Amino acid sequence: MKSDRRSTDRPSAPHRVVVIAPSPVAMFNLAIPELLFAKVEIDGSPGYELTVCTPEPGPVATTGGLDLYVGRGLDAVADADTVLVAGTGQHYVPDPRTVEAVRAAAADGTRITSICSGAFVLAEAGLLDGRSATTYWELAEELRRRYPTLDLKGDVLYVEDGDVMTSSGYAAGIDMCLHIIRTDYGAAVANQVARAALVAPVRPGGQTQFTQTPLPAERGVACADTRGWAMRNLDKPLTLTDLARHAGVSVRTLTRRFHAESGVSPLQWLLHQRIERAKELLETTTLAMDQIAEASGLGSADSLRAHLVRRTGLTPSSYRATFSRLETVGPVRVG
């Protein structure tokens, strides 16, 4: 087993991170570890030594249509303290050589991590069996289907389960790498790196991926007028009876038609629209929380908080601070 360099004590040698690039590789996946780990300095010395490798050294295709030259092969993995498997951002079949290298490294006590679709390599190597894991939300269902023994957390930024860590796509890789730095060298160093890289401080892995949660595509227009009417009246306490009355049908008929066209029940659709309206108001106005709750039909600030935390993992004030499109958010003046 390798000696463990992961502590807040300052090591005598840099922590060795080996990034495995699949083909094609998402260039942003490679840029993240280089950007963040390269900024770690401990007493004037590098905190990390970064190596990029690939199963076939030489030109490696990227998802952006360019070729990158990667000179190291998978032999580099044997010297790693941490292995990071980059992703493609799309569906792909893991290279068996990469799978075997990752499996061997894990057996040797190496910390194994992935960004985006890199989780498929970890799953293929058997490292996610019985573990919690995540991946990019567009690939989550495929990962669950292909590897049913893992515990998929499909709506979070990153998951740490023992010496295995997986992140979802794109900027969530930044959050995971900052978490690695915090684990290895402490919060002060991680926050300093975040400031130097002009990114947000370390966000908790349980925070959701902030995907839009789209409803199924509408498949009919019989309820279109009622949906439009409801959207214009989200601030009112609409009931199933109200919706059915507007549509001129019974509650049972409305429910059947609504589900056939929208894929969800009328009340599920209504709640979705209320939460989306609340998010929009948090991003674009300085309204107080009780005013937003009232305008979106969620009733109270407590109800707004409960629904938003369930949907995004953030409180309304945290959501506003993260996503506000206003330069400043101050108190609202009424009257």
Short mmCIF file of C-alpha atoms in Angstrom, two decimals:
data_model
loop_
_atom_site.label_atom_id
_atom_site.label_comp_id
_atom_site.label_asym_id
_atom_site.label_seq_id
_atom_site.Cartn_x
_atom_site.Cartn_y
_atom_site.Cartn_z
CA MET A 1 0.00 0.00 0.00
CA LYS A 2 1.15 3.53 -0.70
CA SER A 3 1.93 5.95 2.07
CA ASP A 4 -0.88 8.43 2.61
CA ARG A 5 0.14 12.00 1.81
CA ARG A 6 -3.34 13.33 2.37
CA SER A 7 -3.21 15.49 5.47
CA THR A 8 -3.02 19.14 6.37
CA ASP A 9 0.60 18.58 7.43
CA ARG A 10 2.92 19.99 4.83
CA PRO A 11 4.42 17.12 2.85
CA SER A 12 8.05 16.80 1.87
CA ALA A 13 7.06 16.00 -1.73
CA PRO A 14 4.14 17.14 -3.86
CA HIS A 15 1.02 15.05 -4.06
CA ARG A 16 1.03 13.27 -7.41
CA VAL A 17 -2.17 13.63 -9.45
CA VAL A 18 -2.44 11.63 -12.68
CA VAL A 19 -5.24 12.62 -15.06
CA ILE A 20 -6.37 10.02 -17.57
CA ALA A 21 -7.63 11.47 -20.84
CA PRO A 22 -10.07 9.33 -22.85
CA SER A 23 -10.52 9.85 -26.58
CA PRO A 24 -12.28 12.09 -27.30
CA VAL A 25 -11.72 14.12 -24.15
CA ALA A 26 -13.58 17.22 -23.01
CA MET A 27 -10.89 19.91 -22.91
CA PHE A 28 -12.52 21.62 -19.93
CA ASN A 29 -12.12 18.40 -17.94
CA LEU A 30 -8.36 18.60 -18.50
CA ALA A 31 -8.19 22.33 -17.80
CA ILE A 32 -9.83 22.06 -14.38
CA PRO A 33 -7.11 20.06 -12.56
CA GLU A 34 -4.33 22.04 -14.27
CA LEU A 35 -5.95 25.33 -13.29
CA LEU A 36 -6.54 24.45 -9.65
CA PHE A 37 -3.83 22.02 -8.56
CA ALA A 38 -1.11 24.15 -10.19
CA LYS A 39 -2.05 27.07 -7.92
CA VAL A 40 -1.34 25.19 -4.70
CA GLU A 41 1.93 26.26 -3.09
CA ILE A 42 3.08 25.17 0.35
CA ASP A 43 5.99 27.15 1.75
CA GLY A 44 6.84 28.25 -1.77
CA SER A 45 6.87 24.71 -3.19
CA PRO A 46 4.26 23.07 -5.41
CA GLY A 47 1.61 21.14 -3.51
CA TYR A 48 0.83 18.93 -6.48
CA GLU A 49 2.64 17.31 -9.35
CA LEU A 50 0.27 16.89 -12.29
CA THR A 51 0.63 14.36 -15.11
CA VAL A 52 -1.76 13.72 -17.99
CA CYS A 53 -1.74 10.30 -19.62
CA THR A 54 -3.78 8.29 -22.10
CA PRO A 55 -4.00 4.66 -23.31
CA GLU A 56 -2.37 5.52 -26.67
CA PRO A 57 0.27 8.26 -26.26
CA GLY A 58 0.23 10.78 -29.06
CA PRO A 59 -2.57 12.89 -30.54
CA VAL A 60 -5.82 12.62 -28.57
CA ALA A 61 -9.06 13.86 -30.10
CA THR A 62 -11.19 16.33 -28.15
CA THR A 63 -14.91 16.90 -28.20
CA GLY A 64 -14.19 20.38 -29.55
CA GLY A 65 -12.68 19.05 -32.79
CA LEU A 66 -9.04 19.68 -31.87
CA ASP A 67 -6.24 17.21 -31.19
CA LEU A 68 -4.10 17.38 -28.06
CA TYR A 69 -0.72 15.71 -27.77
CA VAL A 70 -0.41 13.52 -24.67
CA GLY A 71 3.00 11.92 -24.33
CA ARG A 72 2.53 9.66 -21.31
CA GLY A 73 0.87 6.27 -21.31
CA LEU A 74 -1.04 4.52 -18.54
CA ASP A 75 2.21 3.48 -16.86
CA ALA A 76 2.03 6.89 -15.16
CA VAL A 77 -0.92 5.68 -13.07
CA ALA A 78 1.33 3.41 -11.00
CA ASP A 79 3.05 6.45 -9.44
CA ALA A 80 -0.14 8.37 -8.62
CA ASP A 81 -1.43 9.36 -5.21
CA THR A 82 -4.68 10.43 -6.86
CA VAL A 83 -6.05 9.33 -10.23
CA LEU A 84 -8.58 11.58 -11.96
CA VAL A 85 -10.45 10.11 -14.92
CA ALA A 86 -11.57 12.89 -17.24
CA GLY A 87 -14.79 12.64 -19.20
CA THR A 88 -16.03 13.07 -22.72
CA GLY A 89 -19.31 14.78 -21.88
CA GLN A 90 -21.06 12.20 -24.02
CA HIS A 91 -21.89 8.49 -24.23
CA TYR A 92 -18.87 6.21 -24.70
CA VAL A 93 -17.53 2.77 -23.89
CA PRO A 94 -14.58 2.85 -21.45
CA ASP A 95 -11.24 1.64 -22.81
CA PRO A 96 -10.45 -1.74 -21.16
CA ARG A 97 -6.83 -0.68 -20.63
CA THR A 98 -7.96 2.36 -18.66
CA VAL A 99 -10.38 0.26 -16.65
CA GLU A 100 -7.63 -2.18 -15.70
CA ALA A 101 -5.17 0.60 -14.78
CA VAL A 102 -7.76 2.26 -12.54
CA ARG A 103 -8.70 -1.04 -10.92
CA ALA A 104 -5.04 -1.80 -10.16
CA ALA A 105 -4.43 1.67 -8.76
CA ALA A 106 -7.45 1.37 -6.45
CA ALA A 107 -6.20 -2.00 -5.21
CA ASP A 108 -2.88 -0.28 -4.38
CA GLY A 109 -4.63 2.29 -2.16
CA THR A 110 -4.71 5.17 -4.63
CA ARG A 111 -7.53 7.68 -4.37
CA ILE A 112 -9.67 7.41 -7.52
CA THR A 113 -11.77 10.29 -8.81
CA SER A 114 -13.69 11.19 -11.95
CA ILE A 115 -15.33 14.11 -13.72
CA CYS A 116 -18.48 13.75 -15.82
CA SER A 117 -18.58 10.49 -17.83
CA GLY A 118 -15.32 9.37 -16.22
CA ALA A 119 -17.61 7.70 -13.68
CA PHE A 120 -18.32 5.00 -16.28
CA VAL A 121 -14.66 3.93 -16.06
CA LEU A 122 -14.88 3.64 -12.28
CA ALA A 123 -18.12 1.70 -12.54
CA GLU A 124 -16.70 -0.65 -15.18
CA ALA A 125 -13.73 -1.28 -12.89
CA GLY A 126 -16.14 -2.34 -10.14
CA LEU A 127 -15.16 0.54 -7.86
CA LEU A 128 -18.70 1.88 -7.56
CA ASP A 129 -20.38 -1.39 -6.59
CA GLY A 130 -22.39 -0.62 -3.46
CA ARG A 131 -21.04 2.93 -3.36
CA SER A 132 -22.69 6.30 -3.79
CA ALA A 133 -21.69 8.08 -6.99
CA THR A 134 -22.77 10.72 -9.47
CA THR A 135 -22.17 11.80 -13.05
CA TYR A 136 -23.38 14.47 -15.46
CA TRP A 137 -27.15 14.63 -15.22
CA GLU A 138 -27.71 13.85 -18.92
CA LEU A 139 -25.84 10.55 -18.45
CA ALA A 140 -27.21 9.63 -15.03
CA GLU A 141 -29.94 7.28 -16.15
CA GLU A 142 -27.57 5.41 -18.47
CA LEU A 143 -25.08 4.98 -15.63
CA ARG A 144 -27.85 3.68 -13.38
CA ARG A 145 -29.08 1.28 -16.06
CA ARG A 146 -25.66 -0.12 -16.95
CA TYR A 147 -24.43 -0.42 -13.36
CA PRO A 148 -27.45 -1.09 -11.12
CA THR A 149 -25.37 -2.01 -8.06
CA LEU A 150 -24.20 1.58 -7.48
CA ASP A 151 -26.19 4.11 -5.46
CA LEU A 152 -26.65 6.93 -7.95
CA LYS A 153 -26.97 10.45 -6.58
CA GLY A 154 -28.07 12.00 -9.84
CA ASP A 155 -28.70 15.56 -8.69
CA VAL A 156 -25.58 16.53 -6.70
CA LEU A 157 -22.28 18.19 -7.60
CA TYR A 158 -19.93 15.48 -6.33
CA VAL A 159 -19.93 12.45 -4.06
CA GLU A 160 -17.13 11.15 -1.85
CA ASP A 161 -17.43 7.53 -0.73
CA GLY A 162 -14.27 6.32 0.93
CA ASP A 163 -11.30 6.70 -1.43
CA VAL A 164 -13.55 7.07 -4.45
CA MET A 165 -14.92 10.43 -5.58
CA THR A 166 -17.15 11.24 -8.55
CA SER A 167 -18.40 14.58 -9.82
CA SER A 168 -21.06 15.59 -12.26
CA GLY A 169 -20.21 17.58 -15.38
CA TYR A 170 -18.49 20.82 -16.24
CA ALA A 171 -18.03 23.24 -13.31
CA ALA A 172 -18.85 20.55 -10.73
CA GLY A 173 -15.35 19.25 -11.46
CA ILE A 174 -14.05 22.54 -10.04
CA ASP A 175 -15.96 21.93 -6.83
CA MET A 176 -14.60 18.41 -6.53
CA CYS A 177 -11.00 19.49 -7.12
CA LEU A 178 -11.33 22.26 -4.54
CA HIS A 179 -12.69 19.66 -2.12
CA ILE A 180 -9.64 17.49 -2.81
CA ILE A 181 -7.35 20.44 -2.08
CA ARG A 182 -9.25 21.18 1.12
CA THR A 183 -8.93 17.51 2.16
CA ASP A 184 -5.19 17.46 1.43
CA TYR A 185 -4.12 20.89 2.65
CA GLY A 186 -7.00 22.47 4.57
CA ALA A 187 -9.75 25.02 3.96
CA ALA A 188 -7.47 28.07 3.96
CA VAL A 189 -5.42 26.74 1.05
CA ALA A 190 -8.52 25.68 -0.88
CA ASN A 191 -10.12 29.09 -0.43
CA GLN A 192 -6.92 30.82 -1.51
CA VAL A 193 -6.87 28.71 -4.69
CA ALA A 194 -10.52 29.53 -5.34
CA ARG A 195 -9.81 33.25 -5.05
CA ALA A 196 -6.77 33.00 -7.33
CA ALA A 197 -8.79 31.10 -9.93
CA LEU A 198 -11.72 33.55 -9.64
CA VAL A 199 -14.17 30.77 -8.82
CA ALA A 200 -16.59 30.28 -5.96
CA PRO A 201 -15.24 28.84 -2.69
CA VAL A 202 -15.71 25.16 -2.01
CA ARG A 203 -19.38 24.22 -2.37
CA PRO A 204 -20.73 21.17 -0.54
CA GLY A 205 -21.03 18.06 -2.67
CA GLY A 206 -24.66 17.61 -1.73
CA GLN A 207 -25.63 20.81 -3.51
CA THR A 208 -27.66 20.00 -6.59
CA GLN A 209 -26.45 20.39 -10.16
CA PHE A 210 -28.87 23.27 -10.78
CA THR A 211 -30.19 21.71 -13.92
CA GLN A 212 -33.46 22.98 -15.15
CA THR A 213 -35.93 20.26 -14.23
CA PRO A 214 -37.87 20.06 -17.47
CA LEU A 215 -41.31 18.59 -17.65
CA PRO A 216 -41.92 16.00 -20.35
CA ALA A 217 -42.64 17.53 -23.76
CA GLU A 218 -46.30 18.39 -24.12
CA ARG A 219 -48.11 16.01 -26.44
CA GLY A 220 -51.42 17.78 -27.01
CA VAL A 221 -53.30 21.07 -26.85
CA ALA A 222 -56.64 20.20 -25.26
CA CYS A 223 -55.44 21.66 -21.94
CA ALA A 224 -53.25 24.38 -23.45
CA ASP A 225 -55.69 27.21 -22.67
CA THR A 226 -55.97 26.05 -19.08
CA ARG A 227 -52.21 25.81 -18.70
CA GLY A 228 -51.87 29.35 -20.05
CA TRP A 229 -54.58 30.61 -17.71
CA ALA A 230 -52.90 28.94 -14.75
CA MET A 231 -49.54 30.51 -15.65
CA ARG A 232 -51.19 33.94 -15.57
CA ASN A 233 -52.70 33.20 -12.18
CA LEU A 234 -49.89 31.49 -10.28
CA ASP A 235 -50.29 33.98 -7.45
CA LYS A 236 -53.77 32.60 -6.72
CA PRO A 237 -54.51 29.46 -4.65
CA LEU A 238 -55.57 27.35 -7.62
CA THR A 239 -57.12 23.92 -6.98
CA LEU A 240 -57.93 20.96 -9.16
CA THR A 241 -61.54 22.13 -9.15
CA ASP A 242 -60.47 25.58 -10.40
CA LEU A 243 -58.48 24.06 -13.24
CA ALA A 244 -61.28 21.68 -14.20
CA ARG A 245 -63.84 24.46 -14.11
CA HIS A 246 -61.72 26.57 -16.47
CA ALA A 247 -61.30 23.62 -18.83
CA GLY A 248 -65.03 22.90 -18.70
CA VAL A 249 -64.57 19.25 -17.73
CA SER A 250 -64.71 17.08 -14.63
CA VAL A 251 -61.70 16.77 -12.34
CA ARG A 252 -61.28 13.16 -13.44
CA THR A 253 -61.31 14.09 -17.13
CA LEU A 254 -58.93 17.00 -16.57
CA THR A 255 -56.49 14.77 -14.71
CA ARG A 256 -56.55 12.14 -17.45
CA ARG A 257 -56.10 14.67 -20.27
CA PHE A 258 -53.46 16.64 -18.38
CA HIS A 259 -51.36 13.57 -17.71
CA ALA A 260 -51.71 12.41 -21.33
CA GLU A 261 -50.50 15.79 -22.62
CA SER A 262 -47.96 16.83 -19.98
CA GLY A 263 -46.77 13.55 -18.51
CA VAL A 264 -47.57 14.69 -14.95
CA SER A 265 -50.64 15.41 -12.88
CA PRO A 266 -52.15 18.92 -12.89
CA LEU A 267 -50.92 19.64 -9.37
CA GLN A 268 -47.40 18.39 -10.12
CA TRP A 269 -47.29 20.65 -13.16
CA LEU A 270 -48.62 23.56 -11.11
CA LEU A 271 -46.01 23.11 -8.37
CA HIS A 272 -43.24 22.94 -10.96
CA GLN A 273 -44.38 26.23 -12.47
CA ARG A 274 -44.63 27.89 -9.05
CA ILE A 275 -41.07 26.92 -8.15
CA GLU A 276 -39.76 28.08 -11.53
CA ARG A 277 -41.54 31.42 -11.04
CA ALA A 278 -40.02 31.77 -7.58
CA LYS A 279 -36.53 31.05 -8.96
CA GLU A 280 -37.02 33.67 -11.66
CA LEU A 281 -38.09 36.27 -9.10
CA LEU A 282 -35.13 35.45 -6.87
CA GLU A 283 -32.78 35.93 -9.83
CA THR A 284 -34.31 39.11 -11.24
CA THR A 285 -35.88 41.10 -8.37
CA THR A 286 -35.15 42.34 -4.87
CA LEU A 287 -38.53 41.25 -3.55
CA ALA A 288 -38.62 39.96 0.01
CA MET A 289 -39.07 36.22 0.50
CA ASP A 290 -42.69 36.44 1.63
CA GLN A 291 -43.49 38.59 -1.42
CA ILE A 292 -41.89 36.02 -3.74
CA ALA A 293 -43.78 33.22 -2.03
CA GLU A 294 -47.03 35.10 -2.51
CA ALA A 295 -46.32 36.06 -6.14
CA SER A 296 -45.48 32.48 -7.06
CA GLY A 297 -48.39 30.95 -5.19
CA LEU A 298 -46.22 29.07 -2.69
CA GLY A 299 -47.98 30.75 0.18
CA SER A 300 -45.35 31.59 2.76
CA ALA A 301 -41.63 32.16 3.08
CA ASP A 302 -41.36 28.85 4.97
CA SER A 303 -43.09 27.02 2.12
CA LEU A 304 -40.84 28.74 -0.42
CA ARG A 305 -37.78 27.67 1.55
CA ALA A 306 -38.92 24.05 1.87
CA HIS A 307 -39.71 23.65 -1.84
CA LEU A 308 -36.53 25.40 -3.03
CA VAL A 309 -34.25 23.41 -0.74
CA ARG A 310 -35.89 20.21 -1.96
CA ARG A 311 -35.48 21.24 -5.61
CA THR A 312 -32.05 22.91 -5.60
CA GLY A 313 -30.38 22.14 -2.26
CA LEU A 314 -30.18 25.87 -1.52
CA THR A 315 -32.17 28.20 0.68
CA PRO A 316 -33.84 31.13 -1.13
CA SER A 317 -31.22 33.60 0.12
CA SER A 318 -28.37 31.33 -0.99
CA TYR A 319 -30.01 30.77 -4.35
CA ARG A 320 -30.36 34.53 -4.83
CA ALA A 321 -26.76 35.17 -3.82
CA THR A 322 -25.57 32.56 -6.32
CA PHE A 323 -27.79 33.31 -9.30
CA SER A 324 -28.95 36.93 -9.01
CA ARG A 325 -28.73 38.74 -12.35
CA LEU A 326 -28.74 42.11 -10.57
CA GLU A 327 -25.53 43.93 -9.79
CA THR A 328 -26.68 44.46 -6.23
CA VAL A 329 -29.48 43.03 -4.20
CA GLY A 330 -30.73 45.35 -1.50
CA PRO A 331 -33.88 45.80 0.50
CA VAL A 332 -37.05 46.32 -1.48
CA ARG A 333 -39.04 49.50 -1.05
CA VAL A 334 -42.80 49.02 -1.04
CA GLY A 335 -45.24 51.82 -1.80
#
